[in-house]
Coordinates of C-alpha atoms in Angstrom, one line a residue:
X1 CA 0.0 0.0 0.0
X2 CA 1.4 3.2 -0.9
X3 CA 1.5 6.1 1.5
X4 CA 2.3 9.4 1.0
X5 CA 3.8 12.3 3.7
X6 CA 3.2 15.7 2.5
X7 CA 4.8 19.0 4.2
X8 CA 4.5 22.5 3.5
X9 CA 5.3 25.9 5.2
X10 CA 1.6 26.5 7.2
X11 CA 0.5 30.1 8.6
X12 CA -2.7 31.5 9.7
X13 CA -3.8 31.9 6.5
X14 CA -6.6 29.3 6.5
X15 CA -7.2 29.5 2.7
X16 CA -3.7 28.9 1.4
X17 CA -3.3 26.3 3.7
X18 CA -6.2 24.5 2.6
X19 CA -4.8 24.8 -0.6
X20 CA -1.5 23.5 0.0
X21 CA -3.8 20.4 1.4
X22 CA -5.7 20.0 -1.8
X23 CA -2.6 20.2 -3.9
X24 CA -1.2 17.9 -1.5
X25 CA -3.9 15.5 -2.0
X26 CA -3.9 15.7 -6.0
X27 CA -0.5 15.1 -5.7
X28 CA -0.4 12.0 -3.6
X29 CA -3.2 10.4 -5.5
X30 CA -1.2 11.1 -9.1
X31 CA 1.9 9.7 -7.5
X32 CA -0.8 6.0 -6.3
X33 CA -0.6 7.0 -2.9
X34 CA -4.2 5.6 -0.9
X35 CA -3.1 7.3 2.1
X36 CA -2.0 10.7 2.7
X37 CA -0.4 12.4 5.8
X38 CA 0.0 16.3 6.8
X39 CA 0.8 17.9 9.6
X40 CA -0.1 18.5 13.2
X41 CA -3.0 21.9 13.0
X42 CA -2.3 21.6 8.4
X43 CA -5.6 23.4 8.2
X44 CA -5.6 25.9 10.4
X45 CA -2.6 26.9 12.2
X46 CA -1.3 26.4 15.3
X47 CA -2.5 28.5 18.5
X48 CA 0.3 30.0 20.0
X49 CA 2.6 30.3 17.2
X50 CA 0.6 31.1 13.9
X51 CA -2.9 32.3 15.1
X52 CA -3.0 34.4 18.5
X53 CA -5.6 32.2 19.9
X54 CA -8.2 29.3 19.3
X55 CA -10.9 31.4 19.4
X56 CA -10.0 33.9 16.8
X57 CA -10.8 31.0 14.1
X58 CA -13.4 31.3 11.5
X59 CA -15.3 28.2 12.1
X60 CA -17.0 28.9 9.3
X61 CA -14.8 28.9 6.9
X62 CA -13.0 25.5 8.7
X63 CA -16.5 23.8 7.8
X64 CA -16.2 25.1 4.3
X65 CA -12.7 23.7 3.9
X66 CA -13.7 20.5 5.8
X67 CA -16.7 20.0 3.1
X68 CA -13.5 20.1 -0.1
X69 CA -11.7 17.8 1.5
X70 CA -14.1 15.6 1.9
X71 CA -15.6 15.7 -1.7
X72 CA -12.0 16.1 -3.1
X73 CA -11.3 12.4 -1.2
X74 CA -14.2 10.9 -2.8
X75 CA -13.1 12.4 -6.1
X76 CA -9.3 10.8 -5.7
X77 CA -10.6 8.1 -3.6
X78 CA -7.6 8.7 -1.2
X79 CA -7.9 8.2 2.7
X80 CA -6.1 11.7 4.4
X81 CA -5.1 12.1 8.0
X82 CA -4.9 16.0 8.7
X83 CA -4.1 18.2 12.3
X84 CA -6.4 21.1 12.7
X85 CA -8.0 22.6 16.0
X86 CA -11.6 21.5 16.6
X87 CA -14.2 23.1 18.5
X88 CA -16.6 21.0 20.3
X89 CA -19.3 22.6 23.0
X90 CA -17.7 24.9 23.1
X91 CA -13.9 23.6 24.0
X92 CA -10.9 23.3 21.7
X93 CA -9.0 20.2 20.7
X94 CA -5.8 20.1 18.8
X95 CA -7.0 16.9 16.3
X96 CA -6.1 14.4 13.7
X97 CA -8.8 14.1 11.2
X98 CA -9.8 11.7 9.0
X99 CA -10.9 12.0 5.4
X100 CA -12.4 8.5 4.2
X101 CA -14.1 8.5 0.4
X102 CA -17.8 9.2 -0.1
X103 CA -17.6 9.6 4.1
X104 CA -18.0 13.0 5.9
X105 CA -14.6 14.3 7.6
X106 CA -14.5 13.0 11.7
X107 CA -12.3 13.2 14.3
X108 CA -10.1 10.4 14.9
X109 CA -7.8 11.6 17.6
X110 CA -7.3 14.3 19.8
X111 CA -3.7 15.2 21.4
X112 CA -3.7 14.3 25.0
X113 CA -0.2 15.1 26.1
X114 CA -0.2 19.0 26.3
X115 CA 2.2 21.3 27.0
X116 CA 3.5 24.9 26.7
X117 CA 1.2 27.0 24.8
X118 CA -1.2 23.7 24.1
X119 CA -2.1 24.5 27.8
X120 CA -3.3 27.9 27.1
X121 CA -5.5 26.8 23.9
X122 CA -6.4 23.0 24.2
X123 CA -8.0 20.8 26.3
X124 CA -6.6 17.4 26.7
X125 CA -8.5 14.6 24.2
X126 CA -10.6 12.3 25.0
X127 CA -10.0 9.7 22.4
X128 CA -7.6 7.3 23.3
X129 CA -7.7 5.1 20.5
X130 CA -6.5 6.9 17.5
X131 CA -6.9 3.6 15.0
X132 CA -8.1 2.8 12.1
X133 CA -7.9 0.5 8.7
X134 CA -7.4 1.0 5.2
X135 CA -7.5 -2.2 2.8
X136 CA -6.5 -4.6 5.6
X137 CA -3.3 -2.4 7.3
X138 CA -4.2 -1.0 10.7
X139 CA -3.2 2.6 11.3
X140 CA -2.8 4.4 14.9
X141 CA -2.3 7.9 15.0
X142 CA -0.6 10.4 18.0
X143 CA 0.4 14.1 17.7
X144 CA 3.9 15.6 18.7
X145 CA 4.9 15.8 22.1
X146 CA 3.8 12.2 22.5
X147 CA 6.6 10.7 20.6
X148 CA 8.5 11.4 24.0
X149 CA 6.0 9.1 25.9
X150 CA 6.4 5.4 25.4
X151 CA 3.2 4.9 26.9
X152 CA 1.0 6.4 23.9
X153 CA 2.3 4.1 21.6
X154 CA 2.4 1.1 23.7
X155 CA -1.2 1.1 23.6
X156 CA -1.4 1.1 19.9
X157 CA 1.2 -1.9 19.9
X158 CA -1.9 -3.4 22.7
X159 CA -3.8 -3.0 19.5
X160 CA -2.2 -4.4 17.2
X161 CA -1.6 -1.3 14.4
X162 CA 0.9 -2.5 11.5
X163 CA 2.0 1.0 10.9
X164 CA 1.7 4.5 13.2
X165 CA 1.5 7.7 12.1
X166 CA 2.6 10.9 13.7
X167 CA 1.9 14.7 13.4
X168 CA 4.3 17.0 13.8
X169 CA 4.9 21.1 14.3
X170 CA 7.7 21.1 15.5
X171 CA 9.7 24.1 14.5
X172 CA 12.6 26.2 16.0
X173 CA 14.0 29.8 15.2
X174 CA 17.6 29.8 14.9
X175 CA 18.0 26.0 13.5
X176 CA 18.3 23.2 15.5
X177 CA 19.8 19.9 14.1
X178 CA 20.3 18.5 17.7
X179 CA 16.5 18.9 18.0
X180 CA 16.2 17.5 15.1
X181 CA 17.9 14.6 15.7
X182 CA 16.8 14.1 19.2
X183 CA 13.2 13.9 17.9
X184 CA 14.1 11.3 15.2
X185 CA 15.7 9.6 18.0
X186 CA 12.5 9.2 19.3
X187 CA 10.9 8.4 16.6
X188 CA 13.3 5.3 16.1
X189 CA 12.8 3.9 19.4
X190 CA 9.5 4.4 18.9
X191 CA 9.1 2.0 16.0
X192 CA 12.1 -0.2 17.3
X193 CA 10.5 -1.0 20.8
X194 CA 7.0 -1.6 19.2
X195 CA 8.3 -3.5 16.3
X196 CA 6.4 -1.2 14.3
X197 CA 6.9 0.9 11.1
X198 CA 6.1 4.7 12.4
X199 CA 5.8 7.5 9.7
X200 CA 5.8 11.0 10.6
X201 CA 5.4 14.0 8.9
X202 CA 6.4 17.5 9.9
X203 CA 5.2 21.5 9.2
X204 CA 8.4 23.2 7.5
X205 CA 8.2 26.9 7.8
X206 CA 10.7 28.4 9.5
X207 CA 13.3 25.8 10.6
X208 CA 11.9 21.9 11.0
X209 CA 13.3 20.3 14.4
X210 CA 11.0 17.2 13.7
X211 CA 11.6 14.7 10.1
X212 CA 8.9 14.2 7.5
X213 CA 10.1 10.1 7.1
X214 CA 9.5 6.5 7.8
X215 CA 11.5 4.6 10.3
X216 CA 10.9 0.5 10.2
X217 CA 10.2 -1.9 12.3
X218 CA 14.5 -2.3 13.3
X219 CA 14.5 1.4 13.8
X220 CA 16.4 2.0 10.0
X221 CA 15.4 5.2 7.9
X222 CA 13.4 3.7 5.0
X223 CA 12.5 7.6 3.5
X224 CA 13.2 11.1 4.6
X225 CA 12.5 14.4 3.6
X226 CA 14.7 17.2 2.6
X227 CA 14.6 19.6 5.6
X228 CA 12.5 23.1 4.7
X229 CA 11.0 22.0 1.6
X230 CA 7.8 21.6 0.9
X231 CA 7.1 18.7 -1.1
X232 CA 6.1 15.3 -0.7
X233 CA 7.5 12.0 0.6
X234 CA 6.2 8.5 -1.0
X235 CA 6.2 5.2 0.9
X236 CA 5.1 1.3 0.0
X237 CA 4.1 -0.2 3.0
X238 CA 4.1 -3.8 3.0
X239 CA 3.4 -6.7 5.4
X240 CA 6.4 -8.6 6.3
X241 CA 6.2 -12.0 6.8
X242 CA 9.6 -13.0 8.7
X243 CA 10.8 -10.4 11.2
X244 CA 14.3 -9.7 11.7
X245 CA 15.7 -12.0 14.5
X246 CA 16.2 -9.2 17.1
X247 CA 12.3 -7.7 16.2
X248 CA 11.8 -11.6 16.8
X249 CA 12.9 -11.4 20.0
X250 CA 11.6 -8.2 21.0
X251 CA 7.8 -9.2 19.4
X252 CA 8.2 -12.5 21.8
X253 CA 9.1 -10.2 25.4
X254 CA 6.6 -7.6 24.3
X255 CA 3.7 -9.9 24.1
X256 CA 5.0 -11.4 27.4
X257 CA 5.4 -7.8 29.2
X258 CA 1.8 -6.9 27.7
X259 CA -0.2 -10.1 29.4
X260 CA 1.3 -9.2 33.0
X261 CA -0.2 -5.9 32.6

């Protein structure tokens, strides 16, 4: 199954983000993609560093852009995970949506590990699942800050995902390749101690501390993304059927660990 990572330079401007998403999509489906990932708040900036605050969206016009996407999915037939912030009764959530063809857009998981300036605009979610499937492959999703947590994504290795995605903005001003390689640290481990290929994908204005790429199962860089650039990344996923001997051994203690807790 072919997946594709798109990243572009997002603002506050809700329109020409929304079109970077739709070229994005067009894009990834020309290219055979089925799945398509952006980054953490794509649509509509990120409280705290592009908008001023949560409430100064235009709600409207989110529901607007929600409605493209949505038709533009059934159009390509392509499956897209997006970040945006999402008002619910009244509270905010930072989000990962999901696009499915000929589906309405819904909410598939909400960031629960807030910090910073996520405190002043977000409430923590209250979805702790974050899973879904597309033609038999099994999908979990977390945002940012939670790639420093084992925790988060030992529940999606509970459930069983063959591949986990994660939204990124992560950006710094100066540079910072030790950031940056600190997070793809994390990112390996990640996939290494949950024997699990994890994708990310990362905003790139101003200076990217987090990769657009796809770590496998044994932790090795599969695909990565030039730093700063917008443009897309293109991944075949694939079920293996012999892990290496060390993801043997770590698959066999895992399951082991996970039935004593």
């Amino acid at each position: 199954m072919r997946i594709a990572a798109f990243q572009y330079p997002v603002t506050a401007d809700l329109s020409r983000n929304r079109q970077y998403l739709l070229d994005g999509m067009r894009q990834a489906a020309e290219q055979g993609a089925r799945l398509l990932l952006l980054p953490e708040c794509s649509l509509t900036g990120y409280p705290g560093q592009d908008l001023e605050s949560a409430d100064k969206m235009d709600f409207k016009a989110v529901e607007a852009a929600l409605s493209e996407v949505a038709a533009y999915s059934a159009t390509l037939g392509l499956w897209v995970v997006f970040g945006m912030v999402e008002r619910q009764n009244g509270h905010y959530y930072n989000s990962a949506m999901l696009a499915i063809p000929n589906e309405p857009v819904r909410t598939l998981y909400r960031k629960r590990a807030l910090w910073g300036w996520d405190t002043d605009h977000f409430e923590p979610g209250d979805r702790a699942d974050g899973v879904f499937t597309v033609e038999g492959f099994r999908f979990g999703v977390r945002i940012c800050f939670e790639v420093r947590f084992p925790e988060y994504f030992r529940e999606l290795y509970r459930q069983n995902t063959d591949c986990n995605l994660v939204l990124f903005c992560d950006r710094s001003e100066p540079d910072s390749q030790e950031r940056y390689e600190l997070i793809s640290a994390h990112l390996r481990t990640r996939a290494v101690e949950n024997i699990t290929p994890t994708i990310s994908v990362n905003n790139c204005s101003k200076y990217q501390t987090a990769p657009t790429a796809v770590f496998d199962e044994d932790g090795t860089i599969r695909a990565e993304k030039s730093r700063h650039e917008p443009g897309l990344l293109l991944y075949d996923l694939v079920k293996k059927q012999e892990l290496s001997f060390g993801a043997q051994g770590r698959k066999l203690i895992s399951n082991r660990l996970a039935k004593q807790e």
